[in-house]
PDB file of C-alpha atoms (C1' of nucleotides) in Angstrom:
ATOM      1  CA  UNK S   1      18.668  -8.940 -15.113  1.00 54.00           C
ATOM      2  CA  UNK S   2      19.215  -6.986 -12.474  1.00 58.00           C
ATOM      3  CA  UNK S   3      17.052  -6.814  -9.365  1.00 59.00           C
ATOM      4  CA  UNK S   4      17.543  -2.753  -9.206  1.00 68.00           C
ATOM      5  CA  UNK S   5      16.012  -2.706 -12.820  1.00 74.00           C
ATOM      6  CA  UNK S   6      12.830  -4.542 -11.674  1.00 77.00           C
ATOM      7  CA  UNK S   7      12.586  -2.440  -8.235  1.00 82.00           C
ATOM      8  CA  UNK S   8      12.578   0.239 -10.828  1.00 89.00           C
ATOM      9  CA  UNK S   9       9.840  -0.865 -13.049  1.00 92.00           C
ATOM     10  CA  UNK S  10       8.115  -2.005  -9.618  1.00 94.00           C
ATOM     11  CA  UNK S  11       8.051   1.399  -8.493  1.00 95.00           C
ATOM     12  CA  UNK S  12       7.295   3.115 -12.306  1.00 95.00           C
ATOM     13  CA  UNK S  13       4.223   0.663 -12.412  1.00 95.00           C
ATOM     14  CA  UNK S  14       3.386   1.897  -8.937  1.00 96.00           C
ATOM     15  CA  UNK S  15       3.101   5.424 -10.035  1.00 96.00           C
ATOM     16  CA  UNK S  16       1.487   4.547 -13.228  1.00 96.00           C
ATOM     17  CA  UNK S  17      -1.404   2.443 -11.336  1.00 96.00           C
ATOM     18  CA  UNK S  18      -1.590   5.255  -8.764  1.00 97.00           C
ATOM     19  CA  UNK S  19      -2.476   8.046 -11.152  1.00 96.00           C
ATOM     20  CA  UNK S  20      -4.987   6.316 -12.766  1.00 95.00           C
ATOM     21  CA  UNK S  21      -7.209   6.929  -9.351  1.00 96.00           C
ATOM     22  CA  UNK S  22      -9.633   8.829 -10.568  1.00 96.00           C
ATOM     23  CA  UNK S  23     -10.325  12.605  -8.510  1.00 97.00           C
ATOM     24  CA  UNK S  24     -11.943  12.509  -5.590  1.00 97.00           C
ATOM     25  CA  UNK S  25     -11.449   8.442  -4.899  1.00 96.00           C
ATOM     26  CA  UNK S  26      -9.616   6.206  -3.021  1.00 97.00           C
ATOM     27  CA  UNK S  27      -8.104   2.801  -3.267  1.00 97.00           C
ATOM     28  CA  UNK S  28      -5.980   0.548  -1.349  1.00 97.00           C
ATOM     29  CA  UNK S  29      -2.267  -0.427  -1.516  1.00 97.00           C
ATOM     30  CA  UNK S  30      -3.046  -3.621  -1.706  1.00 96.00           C
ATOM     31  CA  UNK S  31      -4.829  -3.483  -4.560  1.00 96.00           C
ATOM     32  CA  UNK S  32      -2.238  -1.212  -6.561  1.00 96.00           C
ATOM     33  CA  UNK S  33      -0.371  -4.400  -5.625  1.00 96.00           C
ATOM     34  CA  UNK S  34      -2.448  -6.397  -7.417  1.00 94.00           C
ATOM     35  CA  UNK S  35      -2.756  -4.021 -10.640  1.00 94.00           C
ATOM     36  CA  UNK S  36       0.940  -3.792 -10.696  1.00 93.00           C
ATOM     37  CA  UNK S  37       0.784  -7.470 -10.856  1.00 92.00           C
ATOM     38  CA  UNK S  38       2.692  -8.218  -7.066  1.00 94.00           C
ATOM     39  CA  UNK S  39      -0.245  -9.079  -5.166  1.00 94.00           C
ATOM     40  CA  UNK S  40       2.057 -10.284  -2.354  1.00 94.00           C
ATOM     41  CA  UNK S  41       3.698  -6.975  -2.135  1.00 95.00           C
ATOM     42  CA  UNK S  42       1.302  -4.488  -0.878  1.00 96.00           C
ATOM     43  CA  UNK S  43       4.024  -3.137   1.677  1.00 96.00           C
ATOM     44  CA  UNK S  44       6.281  -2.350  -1.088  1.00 96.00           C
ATOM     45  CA  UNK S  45       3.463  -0.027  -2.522  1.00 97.00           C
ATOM     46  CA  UNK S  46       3.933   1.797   0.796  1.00 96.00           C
ATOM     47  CA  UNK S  47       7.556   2.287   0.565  1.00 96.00           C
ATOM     48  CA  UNK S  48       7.056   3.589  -3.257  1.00 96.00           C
ATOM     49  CA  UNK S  49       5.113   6.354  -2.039  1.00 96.00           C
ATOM     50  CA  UNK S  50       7.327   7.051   0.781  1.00 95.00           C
ATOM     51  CA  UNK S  51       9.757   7.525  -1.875  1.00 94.00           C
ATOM     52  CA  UNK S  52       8.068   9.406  -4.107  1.00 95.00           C
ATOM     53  CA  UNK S  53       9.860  12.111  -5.310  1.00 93.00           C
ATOM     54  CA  UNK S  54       9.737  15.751  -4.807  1.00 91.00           C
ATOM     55  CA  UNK S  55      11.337  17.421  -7.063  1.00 91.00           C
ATOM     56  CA  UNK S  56       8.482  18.585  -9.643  1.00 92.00           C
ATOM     57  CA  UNK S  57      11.487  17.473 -12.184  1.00 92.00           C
ATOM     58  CA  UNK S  58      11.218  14.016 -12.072  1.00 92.00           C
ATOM     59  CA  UNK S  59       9.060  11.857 -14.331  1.00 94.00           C
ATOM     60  CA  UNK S  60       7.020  10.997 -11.075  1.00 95.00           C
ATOM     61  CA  UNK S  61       6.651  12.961  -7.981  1.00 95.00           C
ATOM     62  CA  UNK S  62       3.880  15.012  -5.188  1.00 94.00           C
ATOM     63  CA  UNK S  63       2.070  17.300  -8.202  1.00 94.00           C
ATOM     64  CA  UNK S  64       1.705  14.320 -10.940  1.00 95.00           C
ATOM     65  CA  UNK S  65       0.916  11.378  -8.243  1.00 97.00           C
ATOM     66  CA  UNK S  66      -2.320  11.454  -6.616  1.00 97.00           C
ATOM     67  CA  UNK S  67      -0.373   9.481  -3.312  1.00 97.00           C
ATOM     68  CA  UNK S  68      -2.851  10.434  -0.853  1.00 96.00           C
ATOM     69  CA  UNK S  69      -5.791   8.431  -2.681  1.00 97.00           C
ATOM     70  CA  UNK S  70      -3.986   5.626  -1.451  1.00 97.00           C
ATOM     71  CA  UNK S  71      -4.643   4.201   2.000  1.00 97.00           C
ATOM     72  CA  UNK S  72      -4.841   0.725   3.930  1.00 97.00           C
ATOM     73  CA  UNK S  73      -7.490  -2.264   3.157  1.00 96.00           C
ATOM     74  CA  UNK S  74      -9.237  -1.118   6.526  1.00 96.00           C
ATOM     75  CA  UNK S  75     -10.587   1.940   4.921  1.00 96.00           C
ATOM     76  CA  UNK S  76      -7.801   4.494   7.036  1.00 96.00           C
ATOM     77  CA  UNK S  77      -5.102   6.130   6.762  1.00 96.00           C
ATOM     78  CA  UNK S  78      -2.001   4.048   7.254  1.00 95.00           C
ATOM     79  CA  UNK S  79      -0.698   6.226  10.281  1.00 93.00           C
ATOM     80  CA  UNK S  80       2.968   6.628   9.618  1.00 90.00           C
ATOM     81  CA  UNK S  81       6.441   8.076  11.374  1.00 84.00           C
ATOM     82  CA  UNK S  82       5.248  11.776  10.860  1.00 85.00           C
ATOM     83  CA  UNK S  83       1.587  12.395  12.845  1.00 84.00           C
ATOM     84  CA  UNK S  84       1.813  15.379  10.240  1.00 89.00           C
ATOM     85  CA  UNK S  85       1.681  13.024   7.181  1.00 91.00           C
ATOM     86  CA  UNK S  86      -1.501  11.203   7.711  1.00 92.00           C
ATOM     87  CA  UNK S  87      -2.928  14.620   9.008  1.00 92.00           C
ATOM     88  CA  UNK S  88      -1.960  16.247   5.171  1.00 94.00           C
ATOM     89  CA  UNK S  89      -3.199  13.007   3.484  1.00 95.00           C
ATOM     90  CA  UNK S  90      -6.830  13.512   4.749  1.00 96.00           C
ATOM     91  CA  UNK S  91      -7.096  17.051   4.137  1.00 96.00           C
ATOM     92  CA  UNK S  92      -5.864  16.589   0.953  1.00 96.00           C
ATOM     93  CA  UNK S  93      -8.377  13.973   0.625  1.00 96.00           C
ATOM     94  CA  UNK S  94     -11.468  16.304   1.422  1.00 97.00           C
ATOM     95  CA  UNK S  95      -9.620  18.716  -0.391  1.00 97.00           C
ATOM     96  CA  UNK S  96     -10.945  16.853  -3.112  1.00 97.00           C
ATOM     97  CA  UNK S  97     -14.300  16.071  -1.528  1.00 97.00           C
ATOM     98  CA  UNK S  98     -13.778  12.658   0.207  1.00 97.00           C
ATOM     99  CA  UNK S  99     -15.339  12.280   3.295  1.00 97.00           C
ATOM    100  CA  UNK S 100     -12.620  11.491   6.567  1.00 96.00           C
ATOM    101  CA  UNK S 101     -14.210  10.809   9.731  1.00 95.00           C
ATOM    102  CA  UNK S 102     -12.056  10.156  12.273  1.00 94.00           C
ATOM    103  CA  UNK S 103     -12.456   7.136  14.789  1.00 92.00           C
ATOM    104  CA  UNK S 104     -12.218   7.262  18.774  1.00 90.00           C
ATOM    105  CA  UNK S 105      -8.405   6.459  18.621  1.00 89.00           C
ATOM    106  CA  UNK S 106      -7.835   9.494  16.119  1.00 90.00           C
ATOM    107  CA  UNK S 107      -7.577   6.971  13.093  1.00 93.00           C
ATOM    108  CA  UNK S 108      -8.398   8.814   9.746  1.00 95.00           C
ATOM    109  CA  UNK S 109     -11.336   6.560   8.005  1.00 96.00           C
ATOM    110  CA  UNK S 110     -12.583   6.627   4.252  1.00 96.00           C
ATOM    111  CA  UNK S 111     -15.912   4.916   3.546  1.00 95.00           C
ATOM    112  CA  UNK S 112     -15.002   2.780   0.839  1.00 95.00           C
ATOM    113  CA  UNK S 113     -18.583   1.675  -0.331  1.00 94.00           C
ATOM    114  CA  UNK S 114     -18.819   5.933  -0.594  1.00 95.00           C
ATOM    115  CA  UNK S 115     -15.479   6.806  -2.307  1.00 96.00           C
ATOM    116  CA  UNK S 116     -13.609   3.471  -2.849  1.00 95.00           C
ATOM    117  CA  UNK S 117     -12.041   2.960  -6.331  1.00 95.00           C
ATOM    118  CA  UNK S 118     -11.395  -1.173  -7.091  1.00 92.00           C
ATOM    119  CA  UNK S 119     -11.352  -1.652 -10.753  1.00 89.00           C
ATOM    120  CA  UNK S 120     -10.818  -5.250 -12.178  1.00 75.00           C
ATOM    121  CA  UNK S 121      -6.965  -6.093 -12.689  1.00 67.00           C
ATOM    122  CA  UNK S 122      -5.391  -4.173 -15.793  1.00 56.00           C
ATOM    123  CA  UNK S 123      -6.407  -5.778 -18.809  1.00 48.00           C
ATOM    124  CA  UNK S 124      -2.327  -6.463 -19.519  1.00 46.00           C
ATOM    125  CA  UNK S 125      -2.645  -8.952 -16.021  1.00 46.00           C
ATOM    126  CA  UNK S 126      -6.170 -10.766 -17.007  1.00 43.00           C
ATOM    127  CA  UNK S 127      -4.672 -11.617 -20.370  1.00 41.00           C
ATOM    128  CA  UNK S 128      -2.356 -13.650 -18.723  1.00 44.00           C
ATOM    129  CA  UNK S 129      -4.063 -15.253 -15.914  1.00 41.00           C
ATOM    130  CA  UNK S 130      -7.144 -15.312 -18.146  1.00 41.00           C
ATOM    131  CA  UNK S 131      -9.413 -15.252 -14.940  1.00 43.00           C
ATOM    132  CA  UNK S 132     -12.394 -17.146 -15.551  1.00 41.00           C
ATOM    133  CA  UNK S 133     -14.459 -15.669 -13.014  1.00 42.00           C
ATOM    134  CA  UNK S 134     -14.627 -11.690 -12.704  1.00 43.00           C
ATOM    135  CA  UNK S 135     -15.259 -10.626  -9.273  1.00 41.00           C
ATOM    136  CA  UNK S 136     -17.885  -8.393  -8.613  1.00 45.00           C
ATOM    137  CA  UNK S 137     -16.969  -4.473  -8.857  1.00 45.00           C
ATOM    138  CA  UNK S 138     -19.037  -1.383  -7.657  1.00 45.00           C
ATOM    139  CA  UNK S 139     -17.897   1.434  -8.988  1.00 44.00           C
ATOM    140  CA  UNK S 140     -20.807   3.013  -8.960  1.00 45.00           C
ATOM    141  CA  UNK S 141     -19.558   6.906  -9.641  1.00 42.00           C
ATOM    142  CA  UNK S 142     -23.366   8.255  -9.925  1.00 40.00           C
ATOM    143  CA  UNK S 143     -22.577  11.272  -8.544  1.00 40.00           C
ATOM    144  CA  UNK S 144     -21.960  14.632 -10.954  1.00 34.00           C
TER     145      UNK S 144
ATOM    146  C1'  DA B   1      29.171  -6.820   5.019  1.00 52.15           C
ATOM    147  C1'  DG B   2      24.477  -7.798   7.872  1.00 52.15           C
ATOM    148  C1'  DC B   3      20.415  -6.538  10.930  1.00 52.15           C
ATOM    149  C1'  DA B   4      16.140  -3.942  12.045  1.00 52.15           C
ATOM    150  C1'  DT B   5      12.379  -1.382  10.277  1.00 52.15           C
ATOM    151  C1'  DG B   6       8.096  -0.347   7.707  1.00 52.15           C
ATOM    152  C1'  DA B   7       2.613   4.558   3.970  1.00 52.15           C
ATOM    153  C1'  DC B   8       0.273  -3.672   4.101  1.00 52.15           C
ATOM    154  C1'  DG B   9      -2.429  -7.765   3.659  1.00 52.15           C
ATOM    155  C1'  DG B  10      -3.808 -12.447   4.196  1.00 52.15           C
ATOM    156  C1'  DT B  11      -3.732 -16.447   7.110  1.00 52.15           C
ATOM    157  C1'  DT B  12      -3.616 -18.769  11.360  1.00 52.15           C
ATOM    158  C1'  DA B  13      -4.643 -19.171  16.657  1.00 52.15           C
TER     159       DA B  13
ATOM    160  C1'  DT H   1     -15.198 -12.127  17.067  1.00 52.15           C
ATOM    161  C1'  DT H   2     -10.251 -10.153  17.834  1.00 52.15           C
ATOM    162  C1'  DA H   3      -5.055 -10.879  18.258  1.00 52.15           C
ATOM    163  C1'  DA H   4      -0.879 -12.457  16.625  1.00 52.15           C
ATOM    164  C1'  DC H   5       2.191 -14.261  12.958  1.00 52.15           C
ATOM    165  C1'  DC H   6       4.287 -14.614   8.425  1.00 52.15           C
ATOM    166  C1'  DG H   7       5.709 -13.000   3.889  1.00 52.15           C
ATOM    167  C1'  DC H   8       7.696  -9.553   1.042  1.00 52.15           C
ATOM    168  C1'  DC H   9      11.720  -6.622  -0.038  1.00 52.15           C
ATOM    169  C1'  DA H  10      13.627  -1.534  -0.413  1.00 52.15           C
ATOM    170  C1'  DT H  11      15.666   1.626   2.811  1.00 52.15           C
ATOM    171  C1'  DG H  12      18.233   2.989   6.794  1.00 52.15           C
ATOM    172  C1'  DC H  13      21.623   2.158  10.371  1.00 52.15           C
TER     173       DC H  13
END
DNA sequence: AGCATGACGGTTA
DNA sequence: TTAACCGCCATGC
């Protein structure tokens, strides 16, 4: 098997996890690692999205991929090459009504407890490690 | 061919 | 408590 096959299905799982952010949340890469089932590999989340396509042709790109309901375990933006990127990613953010407050140093923050979305592991993952304890999960979405 | 980098996260000092 | 280090591996040079 090749290793370009499994980058492949690494990166189509990505997507897959990603889109399943429901509007107006957001979630870490880290834990799309974990969904995807690569825990260790949080960073390669990052460099899916970096690589997410543009062209509205492809089976995954911009329109279809909520990318910007991803961000960093601290709750902010993962500030990247392009200023202008992380700038976009919050305003698409409150775009769709999340709240970005931005720190002293200019950091972009998202209150997780307010619109964090951390599901338990994909039901395709917990069949195989068979977790015998759940951790606890607050998604509390009581808002209309 | 190989080396440096990076949209991260957890662990160690 | 905060700061630094390591792992992980696709992409870019």
């Amino acid at each position: 098997m090749a290793r370009s096959d499994e980058a492949a299905a690494f990166f189509h799982a990505v997507y897959s996890a990603v889109q399943e952010i429901p509007h107006g949340k957001v979630t870490s890469y880290g834990h799309i690692a974990k969904l995807v089932g690569t825990p260790q590999r949080p960073r390669q989340v990052g460099v899916c999205l970096k690589h997410l396509p543009s062209d509205p042709d492809a089976r995954f790109n911009h329109t279809n991929v909520p990318w910007q309901r991803v961000i960093n375990a601290k709750g902010i933006i993962s500030p990247r090459s392009q200023p202008s990127g992380s700038l976009n990613q919050a305003a698409e953010l409150e775009a769709e009504g999340v709240t970005v407050t931005t720190g002293a140093l200019g950091e972009l923050m998202v209150d997780f407890a307010e619109f964090g979305w951390f599901p338990n592991i994909l039901p395709s993952e917990a069949a195989q490690g068979a977790v015998p304890e759940d951790d606890d999960d607050d998604d509390d979405d009581s808002e209309s």
